[in-house]
Short mmCIF file of C-alpha atoms in Angstrom, two decimals:
data_model
loop_
_atom_site.label_atom_id
_atom_site.label_comp_id
_atom_site.label_asym_id
_atom_site.label_seq_id
_atom_site.Cartn_x
_atom_site.Cartn_y
_atom_site.Cartn_z
CA GLN A 920 31.25 -8.62 -13.69
CA ALA A 921 30.75 -6.85 -16.93
CA SER A 922 33.66 -4.78 -18.21
CA GLN A 923 33.48 -1.10 -18.99
CA GLU A 924 33.50 -1.87 -22.68
CA GLU A 925 30.59 -4.21 -22.33
CA LEU A 926 28.63 -1.62 -20.35
CA LYS A 927 29.28 1.08 -22.92
CA ALA A 928 28.12 -1.32 -25.75
CA ALA A 929 24.92 -2.28 -23.95
CA TYR A 930 24.24 1.47 -23.13
CA ARG A 931 24.80 2.49 -26.76
CA ARG A 932 22.42 -0.26 -27.90
CA LEU A 933 19.68 0.86 -25.55
CA CYS A 934 20.21 4.53 -26.51
CA MET A 935 19.80 3.68 -30.17
CA LEU A 936 16.65 1.69 -29.33
CA TYR A 937 15.05 4.25 -26.99
CA HIS A 938 16.36 7.60 -28.28
CA PRO A 939 13.42 9.96 -28.56
CA ASP A 940 14.58 11.48 -31.82
CA LYS A 941 14.10 8.20 -33.63
CA HIS A 942 10.34 8.25 -32.98
CA ARG A 943 7.87 10.67 -34.62
CA ASP A 944 4.69 9.51 -32.96
CA PRO A 945 4.12 11.75 -29.89
CA GLU A 946 3.09 8.84 -27.58
CA LEU A 947 5.98 6.71 -28.63
CA LYS A 948 8.27 9.63 -28.29
CA THR A 949 7.24 10.19 -24.67
CA GLN A 950 7.57 6.62 -23.76
CA ALA A 951 10.98 6.50 -25.46
CA GLU A 952 12.15 9.44 -23.42
CA ARG A 953 11.22 7.95 -20.14
CA LEU A 954 12.91 4.58 -20.96
CA PHE A 955 15.96 6.50 -22.36
CA ASN A 956 16.22 8.37 -19.02
CA LEU A 957 16.01 5.10 -17.08
CA ALA A 958 18.88 3.59 -19.15
CA HIS A 959 20.93 6.81 -18.59
CA GLN A 960 20.43 6.56 -14.77
CA ALA A 961 21.48 2.90 -14.76
CA TYR A 962 24.72 3.71 -16.83
CA GLU A 963 25.50 6.57 -14.47
CA VAL A 964 25.44 4.18 -11.51
CA LEU A 965 27.44 1.41 -13.26
CA SER A 966 30.01 3.61 -14.95
CA ASP A 967 31.12 5.10 -11.67
CA PRO A 968 33.42 2.66 -9.82
CA GLN A 969 32.24 3.76 -6.39
CA THR A 970 28.48 3.63 -6.99
CA ARG A 971 28.85 0.45 -9.01
CA ALA A 972 30.64 -1.26 -5.94
CA ILE A 973 27.87 -0.12 -3.69
CA TYR A 974 25.22 -1.38 -6.09
CA ASP A 975 26.88 -4.66 -6.87
CA ILE A 976 27.26 -5.45 -3.14
CA TYR A 977 24.05 -4.01 -1.70
CA GLY A 978 21.67 -3.08 -4.60
CA ARG A 979 19.41 -0.11 -4.42
CA ARG A 980 19.36 -0.35 -0.67
CA GLY A 981 22.99 0.61 -0.61
CA LEU A 982 22.51 3.63 -2.83
CA GLU A 983 19.65 4.80 -0.68
CA MET A 984 21.71 4.40 2.55
CA GLU A 985 22.33 7.59 4.59
CA GLY A 986 25.94 8.66 4.98
CA TRP A 987 27.49 7.91 1.63
CA GLU A 988 27.99 11.62 0.92
CA VAL A 989 30.97 11.55 3.40
CA VAL A 990 32.65 8.60 1.69
CA GLU A 991 35.88 9.54 -0.16
CA ARG A 992 35.60 9.01 -3.94
CA LYS A 993 38.93 6.94 -4.15
CA ARG A 994 37.59 4.03 -1.95
CA THR A 995 38.02 0.45 -3.27
CA PRO A 996 35.03 -1.97 -3.14
CA ALA A 997 36.57 -3.57 -0.06
CA GLU A 998 36.75 -0.14 1.71
CA ILE A 999 33.21 0.71 0.59
CA ARG A 1000 32.06 -2.51 2.16
CA GLU A 1001 33.71 -1.68 5.47
CA GLU A 1002 32.15 1.80 5.34
CA PHE A 1003 28.68 0.33 4.72
CA GLU A 1004 29.06 -2.08 7.58
CA ARG A 1005 30.17 0.90 9.79
CA LEU A 1006 27.12 2.87 8.87
CA GLN A 1007 24.97 -0.20 9.51
CA ARG A 1008 26.46 -0.55 12.99
CA GLU A 1009 25.75 3.04 13.83
CA ARG A 1010 22.14 2.52 12.86
CA GLU A 1011 21.92 -0.72 14.88
CA GLU A 1012 23.41 0.96 17.95
CA ARG A 1013 20.61 3.58 17.78
CA ARG A 1014 18.15 0.76 18.03
CA LEU A 1015 19.87 -1.19 20.82
CA GLN A 1016 17.42 0.00 23.54
CA GLN A 1017 14.51 -1.33 21.47
CA ARG A 1018 15.84 -4.81 20.88
CA THR A 1019 15.53 -8.01 23.04
CA ASN A 1020 16.22 -11.64 22.28
CA PRO A 1021 13.44 -13.55 24.10
CA LYS A 1022 13.92 -17.26 24.58
CA GLY A 1023 11.61 -19.73 26.41
CA THR A 1024 10.92 -23.30 27.10
CA ILE A 1025 7.89 -25.03 28.26
CA SER A 1026 8.08 -28.67 29.23
CA VAL A 1027 5.09 -30.82 30.19
CA GLY A 1028 5.87 -34.34 31.47
CA ILE A 1029 3.10 -36.84 30.87
CA ASP A 1030 2.67 -40.23 32.63
CA ALA A 1031 0.80 -42.61 30.32
CA THR A 1032 1.99 -45.90 31.82
CA ASP A 1033 -1.57 -46.86 32.62
CA LEU A 1034 -2.02 -47.31 28.79
CA PHE A 1035 0.20 -50.42 28.97
CA ASP A 1036 0.81 -51.44 32.62
CA ARG A 1037 -2.78 -51.84 33.99
CA TYR A 1038 -4.02 -54.14 36.80
CA ASP A 1039 -7.30 -54.98 35.34
CA GLU A 1040 -8.30 -57.85 37.56
CA GLU A 1041 -7.59 -55.82 40.79
CA TYR A 1042 -9.43 -52.64 39.78
CA GLU A 1043 -12.17 -53.91 37.44
CA ASP A 1044 -14.84 -53.10 40.15
CA VAL A 1045 -13.61 -49.58 40.94
CA PRO A 1046 -15.92 -46.89 39.24
CA GLY A 1047 -14.05 -45.19 36.32
CA SER A 1048 -11.27 -47.81 36.21
CA SER A 1049 -12.16 -48.97 32.72
CA PHE A 1050 -10.42 -45.76 31.29
CA PRO A 1051 -6.65 -45.49 31.43
CA GLN A 1052 -5.44 -42.72 33.72
CA ILE A 1053 -3.08 -40.26 31.94
CA GLU A 1054 -1.60 -37.65 34.25
CA ILE A 1055 0.65 -34.59 34.01
CA ASN A 1056 3.29 -35.37 36.63
CA LYS A 1057 5.81 -32.56 36.07
CA MET A 1058 6.15 -29.20 34.40
CA HIS A 1059 8.96 -26.73 33.71
CA ILE A 1060 8.80 -23.13 32.31
CA SER A 1061 11.91 -21.01 31.66
CA GLN A 1062 12.16 -17.59 29.98
CA SER A 1063 14.98 -15.21 29.34
CA ILE A 1064 15.42 -11.85 27.62
CA GLU A 1065 18.42 -9.85 26.61
CA ALA A 1066 18.75 -6.02 27.05
CA PRO A 1067 21.71 -4.43 25.19
CA LEU A 1068 23.09 -1.66 27.44
CA THR A 1069 25.85 -0.42 25.11
CA ALA A 1070 27.68 -1.82 22.01
CA THR A 1071 29.70 -4.20 24.28
CA ASP A 1072 27.53 -4.67 27.41
CA THR A 1073 24.39 -6.89 27.61
CA ALA A 1074 22.10 -7.71 30.51
CA ILE A 1075 20.43 -11.05 30.53
CA LEU A 1076 17.39 -11.77 32.81
CA SER A 1077 16.14 -15.28 33.09
CA GLY A 1078 13.79 -17.24 35.34
CA ASN A 1079 12.28 -20.70 35.71
CA LEU A 1080 9.46 -22.54 37.50
CA SER A 1081 9.43 -26.33 37.99
CA THR A 1082 6.97 -28.67 39.61
CA GLN A 1083 6.94 -32.46 39.98
CA ASN A 1084 4.31 -34.51 41.74
CA GLY A 1085 2.87 -31.62 43.69
CA ASN A 1086 6.26 -30.18 44.76
CA GLY A 1087 7.95 -27.29 43.01
CA GLY A 1088 10.01 -24.28 43.06
CA GLY A 1089 11.65 -21.48 40.93
CA SER A 1090 14.69 -19.23 40.57
CA ILE A 1091 15.67 -16.01 38.92
CA ASN A 1092 19.00 -15.06 37.41
CA LEU A 1093 20.61 -11.81 36.22
CA ALA A 1094 23.76 -11.96 34.03
CA LEU A 1095 25.93 -9.07 32.77
CA ARG A 1096 27.97 -9.85 29.76
CA ARG A 1097 30.79 -7.72 28.40
CA VAL A 1098 32.62 -8.17 25.11
CA THR A 1099 36.20 -7.36 26.05
CA SER A 1100 37.73 -7.81 22.47
CA ALA A 1101 37.25 -9.61 19.29
CA LYS A 1102 38.71 -12.64 20.96
CA GLY A 1103 36.61 -12.98 24.08
CA TRP A 1104 33.98 -11.90 26.53
CA GLY A 1105 33.18 -12.27 30.28
CA GLU A 1106 29.94 -12.74 32.20
CA LEU A 1107 28.89 -12.24 35.81
CA GLU A 1108 25.84 -14.10 37.04
CA PHE A 1109 23.66 -13.55 40.16
CA GLY A 1110 20.71 -15.79 41.06
CA ALA A 1111 18.30 -16.74 43.86
CA GLY A 1112 15.51 -19.22 44.38
CA ASP A 1113 13.14 -20.66 46.95
CA LEU A 1114 14.74 -24.16 47.02
CA GLN A 1115 18.44 -23.05 46.99
CA GLY A 1116 20.16 -20.02 48.27
CA PRO A 1117 21.97 -17.19 46.34
CA LEU A 1118 24.17 -18.11 43.34
CA PHE A 1119 27.28 -16.19 42.18
CA GLY A 1120 28.97 -17.14 39.00
CA LEU A 1121 31.60 -16.04 36.50
CA LYS A 1122 32.03 -17.20 32.92
CA ILE A 1123 34.86 -16.44 30.61
CA PHE A 1124 35.16 -17.17 26.89
CA ARG A 1125 38.43 -16.80 24.99
CA ASN A 1126 39.58 -17.53 21.49
CA LEU A 1127 43.21 -18.93 21.94
CA THR A 1128 43.81 -19.39 18.26
CA PRO A 1129 41.66 -19.01 15.14
CA ARG A 1130 40.82 -22.67 15.51
CA CYS A 1131 40.70 -23.12 19.28
CA PHE A 1132 38.71 -21.58 22.20
CA ILE A 1133 38.23 -22.17 25.90
CA THR A 1134 35.33 -21.52 28.16
CA THR A 1135 35.56 -21.52 31.96
CA ASN A 1136 32.50 -21.28 34.39
CA CYS A 1137 33.06 -20.82 38.22
CA ALA A 1138 30.04 -20.90 40.56
CA LEU A 1139 29.34 -20.55 44.22
CA GLN A 1140 25.98 -21.94 45.45
CA PHE A 1141 24.97 -20.93 48.95
CA SER A 1142 22.53 -23.19 50.87
CA SER A 1143 21.63 -24.35 54.32
CA ARG A 1144 24.23 -27.04 54.03
CA GLY A 1145 27.00 -24.55 53.28
CA ILE A 1146 28.81 -23.22 50.22
CA ARG A 1147 28.99 -25.50 47.21
CA PRO A 1148 31.58 -24.52 44.78
CA GLY A 1149 31.69 -25.63 41.16
CA LEU A 1150 33.99 -25.27 38.19
CA THR A 1151 33.37 -26.26 34.53
CA THR A 1152 36.08 -25.86 31.80
CA VAL A 1153 35.63 -26.64 28.08
CA LEU A 1154 38.47 -26.71 25.50
CA ALA A 1155 37.42 -26.91 21.90
CA ARG A 1156 39.31 -27.09 18.67
CA ASN A 1157 38.47 -27.31 15.03
CA LEU A 1158 39.85 -30.55 13.82
CA ASP A 1159 38.90 -29.85 10.18
CA LYS A 1160 36.35 -27.73 8.28
CA ASN A 1161 33.47 -29.70 9.62
CA THR A 1162 34.73 -31.37 12.75
CA MET A 1163 34.98 -29.98 16.32
CA GLY A 1164 36.79 -31.72 19.24
CA TYR A 1165 35.75 -30.94 22.91
CA LEU A 1166 37.47 -31.57 26.22
CA GLN A 1167 35.33 -30.89 29.37
CA TRP A 1168 36.36 -31.07 33.04
CA ARG A 1169 33.62 -30.48 35.69
CA TRP A 1170 34.28 -30.32 39.43
CA GLY A 1171 31.75 -29.98 42.09
CA ILE A 1172 28.49 -31.74 42.96
CA GLN A 1173 28.68 -33.95 39.84
CA SER A 1174 32.36 -34.21 38.92
CA ALA A 1175 33.16 -35.61 35.53
CA MET A 1176 35.59 -35.68 32.51
CA ASN A 1177 34.07 -35.51 29.11
CA THR A 1178 35.45 -35.71 25.60
CA SER A 1179 33.42 -35.49 22.45
CA ILE A 1180 33.85 -35.18 18.78
CA VAL A 1181 31.10 -33.54 16.62
CA ARG A 1182 31.13 -33.64 12.84
CA ASP A 1183 28.60 -31.48 11.07
CA THR A 1184 28.12 -31.35 7.27
CA LYS A 1185 25.45 -30.32 4.95
CA THR A 1186 23.90 -33.74 4.86
CA SER A 1187 24.77 -35.24 8.24
CA HIS A 1188 25.64 -34.66 11.98
CA PHE A 1189 27.69 -37.29 13.80
CA THR A 1190 28.59 -37.22 17.64
CA VAL A 1191 30.74 -39.54 19.74
CA VAL A 1192 30.86 -38.69 23.58
CA LEU A 1193 32.77 -40.52 26.37
CA GLN A 1194 32.28 -39.44 29.97
CA LEU A 1195 33.91 -40.63 33.19
CA GLY A 1196 32.34 -39.20 36.24
CA ILE A 1197 30.39 -39.45 39.50
CA PRO A 1198 27.56 -40.63 39.63
CA HIS A 1199 27.46 -41.29 35.87
CA SER A 1200 29.94 -42.65 33.32
CA PHE A 1201 28.74 -43.46 29.82
CA MET A 1202 29.45 -43.53 26.15
CA MET A 1203 27.17 -42.25 23.40
CA VAL A 1204 27.12 -42.37 19.55
CA SER A 1205 24.50 -40.43 17.56
CA TYR A 1206 23.91 -39.81 13.87
CA GLN A 1207 21.57 -37.45 12.14
CA HIS A 1208 20.93 -37.38 8.38
CA LYS A 1209 19.80 -34.15 6.75
CA PHE A 1210 17.60 -34.46 3.70
CA GLN A 1211 18.02 -31.62 1.24
CA ASP A 1212 14.40 -30.97 0.81
CA GLU A 1213 12.10 -28.02 1.17
CA ASP A 1214 10.85 -29.09 4.59
CA GLN A 1215 14.39 -29.57 6.02
CA THR A 1216 13.64 -33.22 7.06
CA ARG A 1217 16.07 -34.92 9.48
CA VAL A 1218 16.11 -38.48 10.88
CA LYS A 1219 18.32 -39.36 13.78
CA GLY A 1220 19.36 -42.29 15.99
CA SER A 1221 21.55 -42.71 19.00
CA LEU A 1222 22.87 -45.34 21.42
CA LYS A 1223 23.82 -44.45 24.99
CA ALA A 1224 25.27 -46.97 27.41
CA GLY A 1225 26.68 -46.44 30.94
CA PHE A 1226 26.36 -47.29 34.69
CA PHE A 1227 22.67 -46.19 34.55
CA GLY A 1228 21.84 -48.70 31.77
CA THR A 1229 21.35 -48.52 28.02
CA ILE A 1230 19.13 -46.27 25.99
CA VAL A 1231 18.37 -46.43 22.28
CA GLU A 1232 16.76 -43.39 20.68
CA TYR A 1233 15.44 -42.76 17.17
CA GLY A 1234 13.29 -40.06 15.65
CA ALA A 1235 12.71 -37.41 13.05
CA GLU A 1236 11.99 -33.74 12.71
CA ARG A 1237 10.59 -31.58 9.97
CA LYS A 1238 9.77 -27.96 9.21
CA ILE A 1239 6.03 -27.46 9.17
CA SER A 1240 5.91 -23.75 8.60
CA ARG A 1241 8.28 -20.79 8.09
CA HIS A 1242 9.12 -20.51 11.79
CA SER A 1243 8.06 -23.94 13.31
CA ILE A 1244 9.84 -27.30 13.41
CA LEU A 1245 8.07 -30.34 14.84
CA GLY A 1246 10.10 -33.47 15.95
CA ALA A 1247 9.36 -36.74 17.73
CA THR A 1248 11.77 -39.15 19.33
CA VAL A 1249 11.20 -42.73 20.65
CA SER A 1250 13.33 -43.66 23.67
CA VAL A 1251 13.82 -47.34 24.58
CA GLY A 1252 15.99 -48.13 27.51
CA VAL A 1253 16.80 -50.63 30.35
CA PRO A 1254 15.68 -49.85 33.02
CA GLN A 1255 14.03 -46.64 31.84
CA GLY A 1256 11.35 -48.28 29.72
CA VAL A 1257 9.76 -46.66 26.71
CA SER A 1258 9.05 -43.02 26.15
CA LEU A 1259 7.92 -40.75 23.43
CA LYS A 1260 9.34 -37.20 23.27
CA ILE A 1261 7.59 -34.60 21.18
CA LYS A 1262 9.21 -31.23 20.55
CA LEU A 1263 7.94 -28.14 18.80
CA ASN A 1264 10.32 -25.18 18.06
CA ARG A 1265 8.43 -22.03 17.22
CA ALA A 1266 10.91 -19.20 16.44
CA SER A 1267 12.88 -18.80 19.79
CA GLN A 1268 10.27 -20.71 21.84
CA THR A 1269 10.48 -24.53 22.57
CA TYR A 1270 7.58 -26.64 23.60
CA PHE A 1271 8.65 -30.11 24.88
CA PHE A 1272 6.27 -32.99 25.81
CA PRO A 1273 8.04 -36.20 27.21
CA VAL A 1274 5.42 -39.02 27.44
CA HIS A 1275 6.43 -41.96 29.69
CA LEU A 1276 4.59 -44.99 28.23
CA THR A 1277 5.93 -47.97 30.17
CA ASP A 1278 8.60 -48.99 32.66
CA GLN A 1279 9.12 -52.23 30.85
CA LEU A 1280 10.30 -53.19 27.26
CA LEU A 1281 6.94 -53.91 25.73
CA PRO A 1282 6.85 -54.38 21.95
CA SER A 1283 3.33 -52.90 21.83
CA ALA A 1284 4.43 -49.74 23.46
CA VAL A 1285 7.51 -49.35 20.99
CA PHE A 1286 5.17 -50.01 18.08
CA TYR A 1287 2.48 -47.40 19.04
CA ALA A 1288 5.29 -44.88 20.02
CA THR A 1289 6.62 -45.27 16.46
CA VAL A 1290 3.57 -45.59 14.27
CA GLY A 1291 1.18 -43.40 16.27
CA PRO A 1292 3.01 -40.02 15.75
CA LEU A 1293 3.61 -40.81 12.00
CA VAL A 1294 -0.09 -41.47 11.36
CA ILE A 1295 -1.21 -38.40 13.35
CA TYR A 1296 1.44 -36.22 11.65
CA PHE A 1297 0.44 -37.17 8.09
CA ALA A 1298 -3.24 -36.85 8.92
CA MET A 1299 -2.65 -33.38 10.36
CA HIS A 1300 -0.31 -32.34 7.58
CA ARG A 1301 -2.83 -33.31 4.91
CA LEU A 1302 -6.07 -32.16 6.63
CA ILE A 1303 -4.86 -29.06 8.58
CA ILE A 1304 -1.27 -27.94 8.09
CA LYS A 1305 -1.15 -28.02 4.20
CA PRO A 1306 -4.43 -26.25 3.72
CA TYR A 1307 -3.40 -23.65 6.33
CA LEU A 1308 -0.02 -22.97 4.65
CA ARG A 1309 -1.63 -22.77 1.26
CA ALA A 1310 -4.20 -20.20 2.51
CA GLN A 1311 -1.42 -18.30 4.33
CA LYS A 1312 0.67 -18.26 1.14
CA GLU A 1313 -2.29 -17.03 -0.98
CA ARG A 1314 -2.94 -14.24 1.69
CA GLU A 1315 0.77 -13.10 1.55
CA LEU A 1316 0.71 -13.17 -2.24
CA GLU A 1317 -2.48 -11.06 -2.30
CA LYS A 1318 -0.96 -8.66 0.23
CA GLN A 1319 2.22 -8.34 -1.83
CA ARG A 1320 0.28 -7.86 -4.99
CA GLU A 1321 -1.72 -5.13 -3.39
CA SER A 1322 1.35 -3.36 -2.08
CA THR A 1323 3.12 -3.50 -5.34
CA ALA A 1324 0.21 -2.98 -7.58
CA SER A 1325 1.05 0.59 -8.64
CA ASP A 1326 4.70 -0.32 -9.11
CA MET A 1327 3.82 -3.36 -11.22
CA LEU A 1328 1.40 -1.39 -13.32
CA GLN A 1329 4.14 1.01 -14.06
CA LYS A 1330 6.56 -1.73 -14.94
CA LYS A 1331 3.97 -3.23 -17.16
CA GLN A 1332 3.43 0.08 -19.02
CA GLU A 1333 7.15 0.53 -19.39
CA ALA A 1334 7.54 -3.02 -20.80
CA GLU A 1335 4.72 -2.62 -23.29
CA ALA A 1336 6.18 0.70 -24.36
CA ALA A 1337 9.61 -0.90 -24.81
CA VAL A 1338 8.07 -3.59 -26.97
CA ARG A 1339 6.42 -1.06 -29.29
CA LEU A 1340 9.81 0.81 -29.49
CA MET A 1341 11.62 -2.41 -30.32
CA GLN A 1342 9.46 -3.28 -33.41
CA GLU A 1343 11.61 -1.67 -36.01
CA SER A 1344 14.92 -2.98 -34.49
CA VAL A 1345 13.49 -6.47 -34.28
CA ARG A 1346 12.37 -6.40 -37.92
CA ARG A 1347 15.98 -5.60 -38.94
CA ILE A 1348 17.37 -8.32 -36.66
CA ILE A 1349 15.12 -10.94 -38.04
CA GLU A 1350 15.96 -10.02 -41.62
CA ALA A 1351 19.68 -10.28 -40.80
CA GLU A 1352 19.25 -13.64 -39.08
CA GLU A 1353 17.12 -15.09 -41.95
CA ALA A 1354 19.74 -14.17 -44.40
CA ARG A 1355 22.34 -16.20 -42.56
CA MET A 1356 19.91 -18.95 -41.46
CA GLY A 1357 20.56 -17.83 -37.94
CA LEU A 1358 18.65 -17.53 -34.65
CA ILE A 1359 14.93 -16.54 -34.94
CA VAL A 1360 12.62 -16.59 -31.87
CA VAL A 1361 9.40 -18.08 -32.96
CA ASN A 1362 7.50 -17.74 -29.67
CA ALA A 1363 8.56 -17.05 -26.18
CA TRP A 1364 6.56 -16.86 -22.95
CA TYR A 1365 7.45 -15.81 -19.45
CA GLY A 1366 5.65 -16.37 -16.19
CA LYS A 1367 3.95 -19.18 -14.28
CA PHE A 1368 3.46 -22.41 -16.17
CA VAL A 1369 1.27 -25.22 -14.69
CA ASN A 1370 2.33 -28.72 -16.05
CA ASP A 1371 1.70 -30.83 -12.98
CA ASN A 1372 -1.83 -32.47 -12.76
CA SER A 1373 -1.84 -31.93 -9.05
CA ARG A 1374 -1.78 -28.15 -9.77
CA LYS A 1375 -4.35 -28.14 -12.60
CA ASN A 1376 -6.62 -25.83 -10.63
CA GLU A 1377 -4.01 -23.16 -10.62
CA LYS A 1378 -4.20 -20.46 -13.23
CA VAL A 1379 -1.46 -20.06 -15.83
CA LYS A 1380 -0.05 -16.52 -15.82
CA VAL A 1381 2.34 -15.82 -18.68
CA ILE A 1382 3.23 -12.95 -21.00
CA ASP A 1383 4.50 -12.98 -24.57
CA VAL A 1384 8.11 -11.93 -24.68
CA THR A 1385 8.96 -12.96 -28.31
CA VAL A 1386 9.86 -9.40 -29.31
CA PRO A 1387 12.07 -8.58 -26.37
CA LEU A 1388 14.08 -11.86 -26.71
CA GLN A 1389 14.64 -11.38 -30.43
CA CYS A 1390 15.92 -7.95 -29.71
CA LEU A 1391 18.56 -9.40 -27.47
CA VAL A 1392 19.81 -11.71 -30.28
CA LYS A 1393 23.27 -10.70 -31.47
CA ASP A 1394 25.36 -12.67 -34.07
CA SER A 1395 22.90 -15.64 -33.80
CA LYS A 1396 23.45 -15.96 -30.06
CA LEU A 1397 21.19 -15.16 -27.04
CA ILE A 1398 22.83 -15.14 -23.61
CA LEU A 1399 20.98 -14.46 -20.34
CA THR A 1400 22.77 -14.39 -16.99
CA GLU A 1401 21.79 -15.77 -13.64
CA ALA A 1402 19.26 -13.13 -12.63
CA SER A 1403 15.49 -12.68 -12.63
CA LYS A 1404 14.35 -12.15 -16.25
CA ALA A 1405 11.62 -9.73 -15.08
CA GLY A 1406 14.37 -6.98 -15.23
CA LEU A 1407 15.08 -7.46 -18.97
CA PRO A 1408 13.86 -4.76 -21.39
CA GLY A 1409 10.42 -5.44 -22.48
CA PHE A 1410 9.79 -7.87 -19.54
CA TYR A 1411 7.76 -7.47 -16.34
CA ASP A 1412 6.60 -9.72 -13.51
CA PRO A 1413 3.11 -11.23 -14.41
CA CYS A 1414 2.74 -13.05 -11.14
CA VAL A 1415 4.44 -11.37 -8.14
CA GLY A 1416 5.80 -13.78 -5.48
CA GLU A 1417 5.30 -16.92 -7.59
CA GLU A 1418 7.68 -19.23 -9.39
CA LYS A 1419 8.34 -18.22 -12.96
CA SER A 1420 10.01 -19.77 -15.97
CA LEU A 1421 10.94 -18.73 -19.47
CA LYS A 1422 9.80 -20.94 -22.42
CA VAL A 1423 11.33 -20.33 -25.80
CA LEU A 1424 10.57 -21.87 -29.21
CA TYR A 1425 13.16 -20.86 -31.70
CA GLN A 1426 14.52 -21.68 -35.07
CA PHE A 1427 18.27 -22.11 -35.81
CA ARG A 1428 19.54 -23.17 -39.26
CA GLY A 1429 16.07 -23.97 -40.32
CA VAL A 1430 15.41 -26.46 -37.50
CA LEU A 1431 13.01 -25.93 -34.58
CA HIS A 1432 14.45 -25.90 -30.98
CA GLN A 1433 12.65 -25.50 -27.61
CA VAL A 1434 13.91 -24.88 -24.09
CA MET A 1435 12.39 -24.05 -20.70
CA SER A 1436 14.55 -22.14 -18.20
CA ALA A 1437 13.90 -21.21 -14.51
CA ASP A 1438 13.62 -17.47 -13.72
CA ASN A 1439 17.04 -17.12 -12.18
CA GLU A 1440 18.79 -19.68 -14.30
CA ALA A 1441 21.37 -18.74 -16.91
CA LEU A 1442 20.43 -19.42 -20.46
CA ARG A 1443 22.51 -19.69 -23.61
CA ILE A 1444 21.01 -20.49 -27.02
CA PRO A 1445 21.27 -22.07 -29.49
CA LYS A 1446 22.18 -25.54 -28.22
CA GLN A 1447 22.03 -28.87 -29.72
CA SER A 1448 20.20 -30.26 -26.76
CA HIS A 1449 17.31 -27.90 -27.38
CA ARG A 1450 16.63 -29.42 -30.80
CA ILE A 1451 13.10 -30.86 -31.28
CA ASP A 1452 13.31 -34.38 -32.61
CA ALA A 1453 11.56 -34.55 -36.05
CA ASP A 1454 10.33 -38.08 -35.34
CA GLY A 1455 8.50 -36.70 -32.24
#
């Protein structure tokens, strides 16, 4: 957001600092020439409205993008953004044939009722009866992939296999989706399976208004009993910024009318559902709280009551790695009994393990279903997950350091050269600040600080940036914007990929001040709050 005048002033200042003619030493002269050229290149980009707009929006990646040579010079930033997106779309279209969007689900149902509902007296003499029998009584596997045919047409192939108590079957489906306009799309579906006959379906999505859309799904299922038609229509509307309302009508094998309200905010997710239908009518209320922590922890609870009985569910989920989320839910119902549902989302794959514990409402089953997963999770997190993630992070950091080693070495040499070139300017700045009792940087360090006792084994990695910071002082003020400080003149990144901070000890009006700022945090000094208490 700097004005042209501010850019010119900063450019003139760097030119005075790095101009080769100001240095007689051959080595300093060579270093000054290189830094002077870098400053000149930066000014050329930022002084041109077109290249500046590209750089401000997309950084160096945008400047290196192919195709800008055909862009007219009189384009506005908004037009440049549209042009960039057009060029990006062209590149994506060239890669359509190489892209798929695989999604899959594996569900394994476990019957563990023998843990709580045992007939000890009747079977105590049967060999092997002393151990509870835990069985896998059902499994389900589904997978789908998308194959873009053109920019508007996509083919979706999906299949599933299911088995329960020794009986099973499967089906395969092919869907062709076409985006007809910015407001809607249509989809044709064809399917077949060994338990049911051919399936033909049509699905249509349409935006009616910017805040309202409708989806209609028609299907014809052929079987030995004849043709079974089905129709589902969903009307949805944005009630406000965070709330959606849905009306659903389903006609066919299980006809029903359903209305629901979903409110989703940054910290919570709330749902109310009411359904009237055959064979099930019910009402459900659910709430989910989203903690704003690094692991994206969520706790949830729901109550569902209808003709089938009443079910209470509660649980939690947490991110355990970059692409994995682990969750567990306890379900307590009448007459369903007690179940524990464990779910692992790994990228686009879902692994689901419903464990049926008992058909009755036993307090012991509820207790173990609640406490057991917590104990196992915290034990695994401490003994397996945390060490694994720490080792993985170290490997990634080491790989990043190796890939950027030559570039970082060059940055370090440039920063050290810049510090040597700043010495004379800094001396004059300090003299001027001392004369007016102004701002003098006593010491400044940049990099990784370790203050937490739990991280005492980690190595401190900081560099001295006293001279570069003093060089940025103007009229007894130092202002740094919200950007990584590794890009400042005389700075470089001493610990690639790790969290960094800037610690400054400075003197203003003869009084010592101290402040520590995060790498991307804006900083303005002097401030009264930075003052070091003389009593301390």
